[in-house]
Amino acid sequence: MIIVPTSNSQKLCRSVGEKLNAQIADKTVRRFPDGEMYVRIKDDVSDEAVVVIGNTRTDENIVEMLLTLNAAREASSSSVTVVVPYFGYSRQHKIYNPGEAISSRVMTDAIFLYADRVYAVDLHDEETLRYSSKPFENIKIVESIGNYFREHGIDYVVSPDDGGSERAMAISEVMGVKTFYLNKVRVDSRTVKMEAPDVDLKGKKVLLVDDIISTGGTIMKSAGIMRKKGASEVYISAVHGIFTNGSDMRIKEVADEVAVTDTIESGYSTISIAEEVSQKLREVI
Ligand code: R5P
């Protein structure tokens, strides 16, 4: 097996490579004078089982991913497996209004032009898995988040909504603590109220966990509710930390600690998903 990284997942690639004792391929990415991207895998990957690890978060990331996959194919690799830690463009997985594009289908089709199998990580919606008949799985990150917070003395793992309650429950089981989720109640077409169940949080330590933190609106509102209910410490975590428009700075102010995984590498990605990814790759390659 040889791992080919994309520019945005270098650290994760190194960690997975160490765990699997796999070589990391040398790769060049540069721009032509007109701005077009150039990609070259410099190591020989012919007859090798290639694993490409990289995000499809930005348009630039997507072009690099597709060029990297094509390079692996053109170089006669024996197979191409793709791990997409953050599967960008998966938010729109169905048509809500006539004339819309299904972006998660487009991404799936494009990657599977070159890939034999694909592993996404905590996909926004698993409906996306239906868009390919080739092996396409969703790796759910539970153990690494649970293990990271195991020694924090957390009393409750809390999901900001019903949709994330399964994740919160699984993480709470790893930590051996209690869990609950906040209820989103629609007040009118423009207002959604978040309500906590009747749990006494006075002096308690709470870990809020979501799949994605983007603008931070959801998690900050949830943190506010926890504090109002008397929580003494509020920890914030998520699988994917996007932190749009500098929301990390605002989130930091309401949390005792912010720790997300390295699906998107940043100063907050102190939890690594390398073990979960390596386990999956060990099973199939
Ligand atoms: C919603 O479906 C997701 O689980 C997250 O709660 C949401 O994407 C977070 O977004 P934001 O940080 O912008 O509130």
PDB file of C-alpha atoms and ligand atoms in Angstrom:
ATOM      1  CA  MET A   1       0.000   0.000   0.000  1.00  0.00           C
ATOM      2  CA  ILE A   2       1.202   3.503  -0.761  1.00  0.00           C
ATOM      3  CA  ILE A   3      -0.534   6.612   0.579  1.00  0.00           C
ATOM      4  CA  VAL A   4      -0.866   9.644  -1.667  1.00  0.00           C
ATOM      5  CA  PRO A   5      -1.789  12.780   0.268  1.00  0.00           C
ATOM      6  CA  THR A   6      -3.566  15.901  -0.878  1.00  0.00           C
ATOM      7  CA  SER A   7      -2.337  19.264   0.381  1.00  0.00           C
ATOM      8  CA  ASN A   8      -5.007  19.645   3.052  1.00  0.00           C
ATOM      9  CA  SER A   9      -4.548  16.277   4.811  1.00  0.00           C
ATOM     10  CA  GLN A  10      -0.778  15.992   5.234  1.00  0.00           C
ATOM     11  CA  LYS A  11      -0.791  15.461   9.003  1.00  0.00           C
ATOM     12  CA  LEU A  12      -3.511  12.835   8.913  1.00  0.00           C
ATOM     13  CA  CYS A  13      -1.706  11.015   6.075  1.00  0.00           C
ATOM     14  CA  ARG A  14       1.494  10.880   8.131  1.00  0.00           C
ATOM     15  CA  SER A  15      -0.344   9.498  11.161  1.00  0.00           C
ATOM     16  CA  VAL A  16      -2.135   6.845   9.084  1.00  0.00           C
ATOM     17  CA  GLY A  17       1.142   5.999   7.324  1.00  0.00           C
ATOM     18  CA  GLU A  18       2.886   5.470  10.688  1.00  0.00           C
ATOM     19  CA  LYS A  19       0.098   3.265  11.980  1.00  0.00           C
ATOM     20  CA  LEU A  20       0.049   1.108   8.838  1.00  0.00           C
ATOM     21  CA  ASN A  21       3.771   1.274   8.221  1.00  0.00           C
ATOM     22  CA  ALA A  22       2.941   2.502   4.718  1.00  0.00           C
ATOM     23  CA  GLN A  23       4.995   4.713   2.438  1.00  0.00           C
ATOM     24  CA  ILE A  24       3.767   8.263   1.793  1.00  0.00           C
ATOM     25  CA  ALA A  25       4.244   9.161  -1.859  1.00  0.00           C
ATOM     26  CA  ASP A  26       6.089  12.288  -2.859  1.00  0.00           C
ATOM     27  CA  LYS A  27       3.807  14.575  -4.854  1.00  0.00           C
ATOM     28  CA  THR A  28       4.125  17.934  -6.576  1.00  0.00           C
ATOM     29  CA  VAL A  29       1.303  20.441  -6.828  1.00  0.00           C
ATOM     30  CA  ARG A  30       1.934  23.697  -8.617  1.00  0.00           C
ATOM     31  CA  ARG A  31       0.240  26.191 -10.890  1.00  0.00           C
ATOM     32  CA  PHE A  32       0.751  26.911 -14.564  1.00  0.00           C
ATOM     33  CA  PRO A  33       1.206  30.625 -15.335  1.00  0.00           C
ATOM     34  CA  ASP A  34      -2.490  30.866 -16.259  1.00  0.00           C
ATOM     35  CA  GLY A  35      -3.501  29.523 -12.838  1.00  0.00           C
ATOM     36  CA  GLU A  36      -4.373  25.952 -13.790  1.00  0.00           C
ATOM     37  CA  MET A  37      -3.269  23.290 -11.325  1.00  0.00           C
ATOM     38  CA  TYR A  38      -0.570  20.725 -12.125  1.00  0.00           C
ATOM     39  CA  VAL A  39      -0.253  17.498 -10.133  1.00  0.00           C
ATOM     40  CA  ARG A  40       2.426  14.822 -10.339  1.00  0.00           C
ATOM     41  CA  ILE A  41       2.932  11.772  -8.122  1.00  0.00           C
ATOM     42  CA  LYS A  42       6.713  11.535  -8.128  1.00  0.00           C
ATOM     43  CA  ASP A  43       7.059   8.023  -6.690  1.00  0.00           C
ATOM     44  CA  ASP A  44       6.381   4.970  -8.835  1.00  0.00           C
ATOM     45  CA  VAL A  45       2.924   3.644  -7.917  1.00  0.00           C
ATOM     46  CA  SER A  46       2.559   1.113 -10.735  1.00  0.00           C
ATOM     47  CA  ASP A  47       1.052  -2.157  -9.469  1.00  0.00           C
ATOM     48  CA  GLU A  48       0.592  -0.580  -6.030  1.00  0.00           C
ATOM     49  CA  ALA A  49      -2.610  -0.375  -3.985  1.00  0.00           C
ATOM     50  CA  VAL A  50      -2.892   3.406  -3.799  1.00  0.00           C
ATOM     51  CA  VAL A  51      -4.765   5.128  -0.975  1.00  0.00           C
ATOM     52  CA  VAL A  52      -5.502   8.800  -1.603  1.00  0.00           C
ATOM     53  CA  ILE A  53      -6.440  10.739   1.530  1.00  0.00           C
ATOM     54  CA  GLY A  54      -7.818  14.244   1.137  1.00  0.00           C
ATOM     55  CA  ASN A  55     -10.710  16.624   1.626  1.00  0.00           C
ATOM     56  CA  THR A  56     -13.124  17.970  -0.926  1.00  0.00           C
ATOM     57  CA  ARG A  57     -13.868  21.035   1.168  1.00  0.00           C
ATOM     58  CA  THR A  58     -13.042  23.811  -1.313  1.00  0.00           C
ATOM     59  CA  ASP A  59     -13.251  23.954  -5.099  1.00  0.00           C
ATOM     60  CA  GLU A  60      -9.443  23.967  -5.152  1.00  0.00           C
ATOM     61  CA  ASN A  61      -9.348  20.827  -2.984  1.00  0.00           C
ATOM     62  CA  ILE A  62     -11.704  19.101  -5.412  1.00  0.00           C
ATOM     63  CA  VAL A  63      -9.551  19.847  -8.450  1.00  0.00           C
ATOM     64  CA  GLU A  64      -6.462  18.576  -6.610  1.00  0.00           C
ATOM     65  CA  MET A  65      -8.290  15.412  -5.543  1.00  0.00           C
ATOM     66  CA  LEU A  66      -9.473  14.616  -9.073  1.00  0.00           C
ATOM     67  CA  LEU A  67      -6.084  15.321 -10.657  1.00  0.00           C
ATOM     68  CA  THR A  68      -4.403  13.162  -7.978  1.00  0.00           C
ATOM     69  CA  LEU A  69      -6.806  10.289  -8.626  1.00  0.00           C
ATOM     70  CA  ASN A  70      -6.250  10.529 -12.349  1.00  0.00           C
ATOM     71  CA  ALA A  71      -2.480  10.566 -11.822  1.00  0.00           C
ATOM     72  CA  ALA A  72      -2.729   7.376  -9.737  1.00  0.00           C
ATOM     73  CA  ARG A  73      -4.776   5.676 -12.471  1.00  0.00           C
ATOM     74  CA  GLU A  74      -2.553   6.849 -15.308  1.00  0.00           C
ATOM     75  CA  ALA A  75       0.454   5.464 -13.424  1.00  0.00           C
ATOM     76  CA  SER A  76      -1.081   1.954 -13.542  1.00  0.00           C
ATOM     77  CA  SER A  77      -1.730   1.492  -9.835  1.00  0.00           C
ATOM     78  CA  SER A  78      -3.376  -1.846  -9.029  1.00  0.00           C
ATOM     79  CA  SER A  79      -6.249  -0.204  -7.127  1.00  0.00           C
ATOM     80  CA  VAL A  80      -7.319   3.241  -5.976  1.00  0.00           C
ATOM     81  CA  THR A  81      -8.948   3.648  -2.560  1.00  0.00           C
ATOM     82  CA  VAL A  82     -10.019   7.111  -1.477  1.00  0.00           C
ATOM     83  CA  VAL A  83     -10.491   8.367   2.071  1.00  0.00           C
ATOM     84  CA  VAL A  84     -12.321  11.696   2.199  1.00  0.00           C
ATOM     85  CA  PRO A  85     -12.077  12.967   5.794  1.00  0.00           C
ATOM     86  CA  TYR A  86     -14.347  15.905   5.036  1.00  0.00           C
ATOM     87  CA  PHE A  87     -16.664  15.146   2.129  1.00  0.00           C
ATOM     88  CA  GLY A  88     -17.440  18.659   0.978  1.00  0.00           C
ATOM     89  CA  TYR A  89     -20.462  19.375  -1.218  1.00  0.00           C
ATOM     90  CA  SER A  90     -22.459  16.712   0.639  1.00  0.00           C
ATOM     91  CA  ARG A  91     -24.875  19.213   2.172  1.00  0.00           C
ATOM     92  CA  GLN A  92     -27.217  19.044  -0.825  1.00  0.00           C
ATOM     93  CA  HIS A  93     -28.054  15.364  -1.150  1.00  0.00           C
ATOM     94  CA  LYS A  94     -31.499  15.763  -2.717  1.00  0.00           C
ATOM     95  CA  ILE A  95     -33.613  18.175  -4.715  1.00  0.00           C
ATOM     96  CA  TYR A  96     -35.675  20.542  -2.594  1.00  0.00           C
ATOM     97  CA  ASN A  97     -36.666  22.961  -5.376  1.00  0.00           C
ATOM     98  CA  PRO A  98     -36.977  22.212  -9.102  1.00  0.00           C
ATOM     99  CA  GLY A  99     -33.844  23.015 -11.061  1.00  0.00           C
ATOM    100  CA  GLU A 100     -31.364  22.379  -8.248  1.00  0.00           C
ATOM    101  CA  ALA A 101     -28.179  20.329  -8.582  1.00  0.00           C
ATOM    102  CA  ILE A 102     -27.538  17.414  -6.229  1.00  0.00           C
ATOM    103  CA  SER A 103     -24.013  18.353  -5.260  1.00  0.00           C
ATOM    104  CA  SER A 104     -23.265  15.228  -3.215  1.00  0.00           C
ATOM    105  CA  ARG A 105     -24.143  13.094  -6.256  1.00  0.00           C
ATOM    106  CA  VAL A 106     -21.844  15.164  -8.467  1.00  0.00           C
ATOM    107  CA  MET A 107     -18.945  14.704  -6.011  1.00  0.00           C
ATOM    108  CA  THR A 108     -19.606  10.979  -5.713  1.00  0.00           C
ATOM    109  CA  ASP A 109     -19.764  10.496  -9.494  1.00  0.00           C
ATOM    110  CA  ALA A 110     -16.588  12.495 -10.022  1.00  0.00           C
ATOM    111  CA  ILE A 111     -14.532  10.606  -7.426  1.00  0.00           C
ATOM    112  CA  PHE A 112     -15.781   7.219  -8.592  1.00  0.00           C
ATOM    113  CA  LEU A 113     -14.647   7.993 -12.136  1.00  0.00           C
ATOM    114  CA  TYR A 114     -11.222   6.901 -10.807  1.00  0.00           C
ATOM    115  CA  ALA A 115     -11.809   5.225  -7.427  1.00  0.00           C
ATOM    116  CA  ASP A 116     -12.488   1.551  -6.728  1.00  0.00           C
ATOM    117  CA  ARG A 117     -13.773   2.270  -3.220  1.00  0.00           C
ATOM    118  CA  VAL A 118     -14.394   5.357  -1.142  1.00  0.00           C
ATOM    119  CA  TYR A 119     -14.539   6.006   2.598  1.00  0.00           C
ATOM    120  CA  ALA A 120     -16.147   9.210   3.790  1.00  0.00           C
ATOM    121  CA  VAL A 121     -16.078  10.307   7.424  1.00  0.00           C
ATOM    122  CA  ASP A 122     -19.250  11.338   9.258  1.00  0.00           C
ATOM    123  CA  LEU A 123     -21.089  12.305   6.097  1.00  0.00           C
ATOM    124  CA  HIS A 124     -23.620  15.075   6.506  1.00  0.00           C
ATOM    125  CA  ASP A 125     -26.300  12.661   5.276  1.00  0.00           C
ATOM    126  CA  GLU A 126     -25.865   8.969   4.505  1.00  0.00           C
ATOM    127  CA  GLU A 127     -28.273   9.309   1.548  1.00  0.00           C
ATOM    128  CA  THR A 128     -25.120  10.200  -0.386  1.00  0.00           C
ATOM    129  CA  LEU A 129     -23.922   6.579  -0.041  1.00  0.00           C
ATOM    130  CA  ARG A 130     -26.701   5.570  -2.423  1.00  0.00           C
ATOM    131  CA  TYR A 131     -25.118   7.438  -5.301  1.00  0.00           C
ATOM    132  CA  SER A 132     -22.628   4.693  -6.127  1.00  0.00           C
ATOM    133  CA  SER A 133     -22.934   0.964  -6.638  1.00  0.00           C
ATOM    134  CA  LYS A 134     -19.201   0.565  -5.936  1.00  0.00           C
ATOM    135  CA  PRO A 135     -18.066   0.141  -2.283  1.00  0.00           C
ATOM    136  CA  PHE A 136     -18.830   3.429  -0.521  1.00  0.00           C
ATOM    137  CA  GLU A 137     -18.821   3.592   3.285  1.00  0.00           C
ATOM    138  CA  ASN A 138     -19.170   6.165   6.023  1.00  0.00           C
ATOM    139  CA  ILE A 139     -16.679   5.925   8.910  1.00  0.00           C
ATOM    140  CA  LYS A 140     -18.273   7.201  12.119  1.00  0.00           C
ATOM    141  CA  ILE A 141     -15.935   8.853  14.576  1.00  0.00           C
ATOM    142  CA  VAL A 142     -16.800   7.853  18.125  1.00  0.00           C
ATOM    143  CA  GLU A 143     -13.844   6.212  19.902  1.00  0.00           C
ATOM    144  CA  SER A 144     -11.288   8.937  19.280  1.00  0.00           C
ATOM    145  CA  ILE A 145     -13.577  11.706  20.597  1.00  0.00           C
ATOM    146  CA  GLY A 146     -14.652   9.591  23.587  1.00  0.00           C
ATOM    147  CA  ASN A 147     -11.071   8.647  24.413  1.00  0.00           C
ATOM    148  CA  TYR A 148      -9.863  12.247  24.169  1.00  0.00           C
ATOM    149  CA  PHE A 149     -12.412  13.475  26.729  1.00  0.00           C
ATOM    150  CA  ARG A 150     -12.281  10.387  28.963  1.00  0.00           C
ATOM    151  CA  GLU A 151     -10.110  12.065  31.612  1.00  0.00           C
ATOM    152  CA  HIS A 152     -11.973  15.407  31.615  1.00  0.00           C
ATOM    153  CA  GLY A 153     -14.464  14.324  34.310  1.00  0.00           C
ATOM    154  CA  ILE A 154     -17.434  14.943  32.009  1.00  0.00           C
ATOM    155  CA  ASP A 155     -20.896  14.265  33.487  1.00  0.00           C
ATOM    156  CA  TYR A 156     -23.020  14.552  30.339  1.00  0.00           C
ATOM    157  CA  VAL A 157     -22.434  14.266  26.585  1.00  0.00           C
ATOM    158  CA  VAL A 158     -24.991  16.470  24.865  1.00  0.00           C
ATOM    159  CA  SER A 159     -26.105  16.703  21.246  1.00  0.00           C
ATOM    160  CA  PRO A 160     -27.438  20.065  20.019  1.00  0.00           C
ATOM    161  CA  ASP A 161     -30.236  18.216  18.205  1.00  0.00           C
ATOM    162  CA  ASP A 162     -32.088  14.959  17.779  1.00  0.00           C
ATOM    163  CA  GLY A 163     -30.161  14.179  14.565  1.00  0.00           C
ATOM    164  CA  GLY A 164     -26.873  13.973  16.468  1.00  0.00           C
ATOM    165  CA  SER A 165     -28.250  12.037  19.439  1.00  0.00           C
ATOM    166  CA  GLU A 166     -26.925   8.681  18.181  1.00  0.00           C
ATOM    167  CA  ARG A 167     -23.381  10.096  17.953  1.00  0.00           C
ATOM    168  CA  ALA A 168     -23.643  11.651  21.433  1.00  0.00           C
ATOM    169  CA  MET A 169     -24.958   8.390  22.862  1.00  0.00           C
ATOM    170  CA  ALA A 170     -22.158   6.335  21.271  1.00  0.00           C
ATOM    171  CA  ILE A 171     -19.513   8.754  22.588  1.00  0.00           C
ATOM    172  CA  SER A 172     -21.106   8.765  26.056  1.00  0.00           C
ATOM    173  CA  GLU A 173     -20.918   4.953  26.076  1.00  0.00           C
ATOM    174  CA  VAL A 174     -17.183   5.082  25.331  1.00  0.00           C
ATOM    175  CA  MET A 175     -16.801   7.498  28.262  1.00  0.00           C
ATOM    176  CA  GLY A 176     -19.248   5.693  30.555  1.00  0.00           C
ATOM    177  CA  VAL A 177     -21.328   8.844  31.238  1.00  0.00           C
ATOM    178  CA  LYS A 178     -24.907  10.024  30.688  1.00  0.00           C
ATOM    179  CA  THR A 179     -26.270  11.727  27.581  1.00  0.00           C
ATOM    180  CA  PHE A 180     -29.206  13.777  26.315  1.00  0.00           C
ATOM    181  CA  TYR A 181     -30.058  15.989  23.358  1.00  0.00           C
ATOM    182  CA  LEU A 182     -31.598  19.403  22.906  1.00  0.00           C
ATOM    183  CA  ASN A 183     -34.950  19.724  21.203  1.00  0.00           C
ATOM    184  CA  LYS A 184     -35.331  22.088  18.297  1.00  0.00           C
ATOM    185  CA  VAL A 185     -38.830  23.583  18.422  1.00  0.00           C
ATOM    186  CA  ARG A 186     -40.009  25.652  15.462  1.00  0.00           C
ATOM    187  CA  VAL A 187     -41.674  28.823  16.792  1.00  0.00           C
ATOM    188  CA  ASP A 188     -42.489  30.288  13.374  1.00  0.00           C
ATOM    189  CA  SER A 189     -41.111  30.065   9.822  1.00  0.00           C
ATOM    190  CA  ARG A 190     -38.030  32.117  10.804  1.00  0.00           C
ATOM    191  CA  THR A 191     -37.397  31.122  14.429  1.00  0.00           C
ATOM    192  CA  VAL A 192     -36.229  27.859  15.929  1.00  0.00           C
ATOM    193  CA  LYS A 193     -36.020  27.526  19.708  1.00  0.00           C
ATOM    194  CA  MET A 194     -33.707  25.052  21.386  1.00  0.00           C
ATOM    195  CA  GLU A 195     -34.937  23.449  24.574  1.00  0.00           C
ATOM    196  CA  ALA A 196     -33.145  21.270  27.092  1.00  0.00           C
ATOM    197  CA  PRO A 197     -34.892  18.402  28.852  1.00  0.00           C
ATOM    198  CA  ASP A 198     -35.420  18.624  32.614  1.00  0.00           C
ATOM    199  CA  VAL A 199     -31.899  17.653  33.717  1.00  0.00           C
ATOM    200  CA  ASP A 200     -30.181  19.320  36.698  1.00  0.00           C
ATOM    201  CA  LEU A 201     -26.827  20.613  35.403  1.00  0.00           C
ATOM    202  CA  LYS A 202     -25.812  22.644  38.469  1.00  0.00           C
ATOM    203  CA  GLY A 203     -22.056  22.228  38.895  1.00  0.00           C
ATOM    204  CA  LYS A 204     -21.894  19.615  36.119  1.00  0.00           C
ATOM    205  CA  LYS A 205     -19.348  19.283  33.328  1.00  0.00           C
ATOM    206  CA  VAL A 206     -20.886  19.029  29.887  1.00  0.00           C
ATOM    207  CA  LEU A 207     -19.419  17.960  26.553  1.00  0.00           C
ATOM    208  CA  LEU A 208     -21.348  19.290  23.545  1.00  0.00           C
ATOM    209  CA  VAL A 209     -20.746  17.250  20.375  1.00  0.00           C
ATOM    210  CA  ASP A 210     -21.936  17.981  16.839  1.00  0.00           C
ATOM    211  CA  ASP A 211     -20.960  16.618  13.435  1.00  0.00           C
ATOM    212  CA  ILE A 212     -20.026  20.016  11.998  1.00  0.00           C
ATOM    213  CA  ILE A 213     -19.220  23.413  13.445  1.00  0.00           C
ATOM    214  CA  SER A 214     -19.567  25.971  10.686  1.00  0.00           C
ATOM    215  CA  THR A 215     -20.796  29.423  11.727  1.00  0.00           C
ATOM    216  CA  GLY A 216     -20.812  28.178  15.309  1.00  0.00           C
ATOM    217  CA  GLY A 217     -24.394  29.383  15.801  1.00  0.00           C
ATOM    218  CA  THR A 218     -25.732  25.987  16.848  1.00  0.00           C
ATOM    219  CA  ILE A 219     -22.966  25.106  19.269  1.00  0.00           C
ATOM    220  CA  MET A 220     -22.786  28.568  20.872  1.00  0.00           C
ATOM    221  CA  LYS A 221     -26.539  28.626  21.440  1.00  0.00           C
ATOM    222  CA  SER A 222     -26.297  25.152  22.984  1.00  0.00           C
ATOM    223  CA  ALA A 223     -23.404  26.248  25.211  1.00  0.00           C
ATOM    224  CA  GLY A 224     -25.490  29.212  26.400  1.00  0.00           C
ATOM    225  CA  ILE A 225     -28.332  26.882  27.380  1.00  0.00           C
ATOM    226  CA  MET A 226     -25.920  24.619  29.283  1.00  0.00           C
ATOM    227  CA  ARG A 227     -24.523  27.590  31.231  1.00  0.00           C
ATOM    228  CA  LYS A 228     -28.034  28.886  31.980  1.00  0.00           C
ATOM    229  CA  LYS A 229     -28.892  25.514  33.425  1.00  0.00           C
ATOM    230  CA  GLY A 230     -25.922  25.815  35.763  1.00  0.00           C
ATOM    231  CA  ALA A 231     -23.195  23.777  34.029  1.00  0.00           C
ATOM    232  CA  SER A 232     -19.841  24.676  35.610  1.00  0.00           C
ATOM    233  CA  GLU A 233     -17.730  23.617  32.612  1.00  0.00           C
ATOM    234  CA  VAL A 234     -18.712  23.368  28.954  1.00  0.00           C
ATOM    235  CA  TYR A 235     -16.466  21.537  26.478  1.00  0.00           C
ATOM    236  CA  ILE A 236     -17.119  21.778  22.746  1.00  0.00           C
ATOM    237  CA  SER A 237     -16.280  19.142  20.164  1.00  0.00           C
ATOM    238  CA  ALA A 238     -17.236  18.122  16.643  1.00  0.00           C
ATOM    239  CA  VAL A 239     -15.988  15.797  13.961  1.00  0.00           C
ATOM    240  CA  HIS A 240     -15.540  18.569  11.389  1.00  0.00           C
ATOM    241  CA  GLY A 241     -14.384  22.010  12.515  1.00  0.00           C
ATOM    242  CA  ILE A 242     -14.986  24.402   9.615  1.00  0.00           C
ATOM    243  CA  PHE A 243     -15.179  27.592  11.719  1.00  0.00           C
ATOM    244  CA  THR A 244     -16.413  29.971   9.016  1.00  0.00           C
ATOM    245  CA  ASN A 245     -15.755  33.700   9.347  1.00  0.00           C
ATOM    246  CA  GLY A 246     -13.551  33.393  12.412  1.00  0.00           C
ATOM    247  CA  SER A 247     -16.298  31.763  14.475  1.00  0.00           C
ATOM    248  CA  ASP A 248     -13.589  29.875  16.412  1.00  0.00           C
ATOM    249  CA  MET A 249     -12.746  33.071  18.304  1.00  0.00           C
ATOM    250  CA  ARG A 250     -16.352  33.516  19.429  1.00  0.00           C
ATOM    251  CA  ILE A 251     -16.739  29.829  20.309  1.00  0.00           C
ATOM    252  CA  LYS A 252     -13.561  29.886  22.412  1.00  0.00           C
ATOM    253  CA  GLU A 253     -15.132  32.551  24.601  1.00  0.00           C
ATOM    254  CA  VAL A 254     -18.055  30.349  25.623  1.00  0.00           C
ATOM    255  CA  ALA A 255     -16.127  27.092  26.078  1.00  0.00           C
ATOM    256  CA  ASP A 256     -13.624  25.679  28.551  1.00  0.00           C
ATOM    257  CA  GLU A 257     -12.003  23.876  25.607  1.00  0.00           C
ATOM    258  CA  VAL A 258     -12.677  23.459  21.890  1.00  0.00           C
ATOM    259  CA  ALA A 259     -11.346  20.218  20.396  1.00  0.00           C
ATOM    260  CA  VAL A 260     -12.315  18.868  16.982  1.00  0.00           C
ATOM    261  CA  THR A 261     -10.845  16.083  14.852  1.00  0.00           C
ATOM    262  CA  ASP A 262      -8.232  16.344  12.119  1.00  0.00           C
ATOM    263  CA  THR A 263     -10.703  15.734   9.267  1.00  0.00           C
ATOM    264  CA  ILE A 264     -10.065  19.442   8.699  1.00  0.00           C
ATOM    265  CA  GLU A 265      -6.641  20.387  10.013  1.00  0.00           C
ATOM    266  CA  SER A 266      -6.486  23.525  12.185  1.00  0.00           C
ATOM    267  CA  GLY A 267      -5.237  24.711  15.549  1.00  0.00           C
ATOM    268  CA  TYR A 268      -8.284  23.054  17.119  1.00  0.00           C
ATOM    269  CA  SER A 269      -7.892  19.610  15.505  1.00  0.00           C
ATOM    270  CA  THR A 270      -6.329  17.988  18.545  1.00  0.00           C
ATOM    271  CA  ILE A 271      -8.226  14.700  18.130  1.00  0.00           C
ATOM    272  CA  SER A 272      -6.938  12.373  15.420  1.00  0.00           C
ATOM    273  CA  ILE A 273      -9.121  10.016  13.397  1.00  0.00           C
ATOM    274  CA  ALA A 274      -6.002   8.143  12.221  1.00  0.00           C
ATOM    275  CA  GLU A 275      -6.887   5.026  14.221  1.00  0.00           C
ATOM    276  CA  GLU A 276     -10.412   4.727  12.798  1.00  0.00           C
ATOM    277  CA  VAL A 277      -9.125   5.291   9.234  1.00  0.00           C
ATOM    278  CA  SER A 278      -6.229   2.841   9.692  1.00  0.00           C
ATOM    279  CA  GLN A 279      -8.543   0.161  11.071  1.00  0.00           C
ATOM    280  CA  LYS A 280     -10.744   0.435   8.000  1.00  0.00           C
ATOM    281  CA  LEU A 281      -7.805   0.316   5.596  1.00  0.00           C
ATOM    282  CA  ARG A 282      -6.370  -2.733   7.419  1.00  0.00           C
ATOM    283  CA  GLU A 283      -9.669  -4.550   6.783  1.00  0.00           C
ATOM    284  CA  VAL A 284      -9.714  -3.944   3.049  1.00  0.00           C
ATOM    285  CA  ILE A 285      -6.158  -3.666   1.768  1.00  0.00           C
TER     286      ILE A 285
HETATM  287  C1  R5P B   1     -26.882  20.478  11.316  1.00  0.00           C
HETATM  288  O1  R5P B   1     -27.566  19.707  10.645  1.00  0.00           O
HETATM  289  C2  R5P B   1     -25.519  20.082  11.732  1.00  0.00           C
HETATM  290  O2  R5P B   1     -25.561  18.918  12.510  1.00  0.00           O
HETATM  291  C3  R5P B   1     -24.796  21.174  12.507  1.00  0.00           C
HETATM  292  O3  R5P B   1     -25.497  21.418  13.710  1.00  0.00           O
HETATM  293  C4  R5P B   1     -24.710  22.447  11.722  1.00  0.00           C
HETATM  294  O4  R5P B   1     -24.181  22.212  10.440  1.00  0.00           O
HETATM  295  C5  R5P B   1     -23.839  23.458  12.462  1.00  0.00           C
HETATM  296  O5  R5P B   1     -23.774  24.632  11.713  1.00  0.00           O
HETATM  297  P1  R5P B   1     -23.453  26.022  12.387  1.00  0.00           P
HETATM  298  O6  R5P B   1     -22.134  25.884  13.097  1.00  0.00           O
HETATM  299  O7  R5P B   1     -23.404  26.965  11.240  1.00  0.00           O
HETATM  300  O8  R5P B   1     -24.559  26.321  13.343  1.00  0.00           O
END
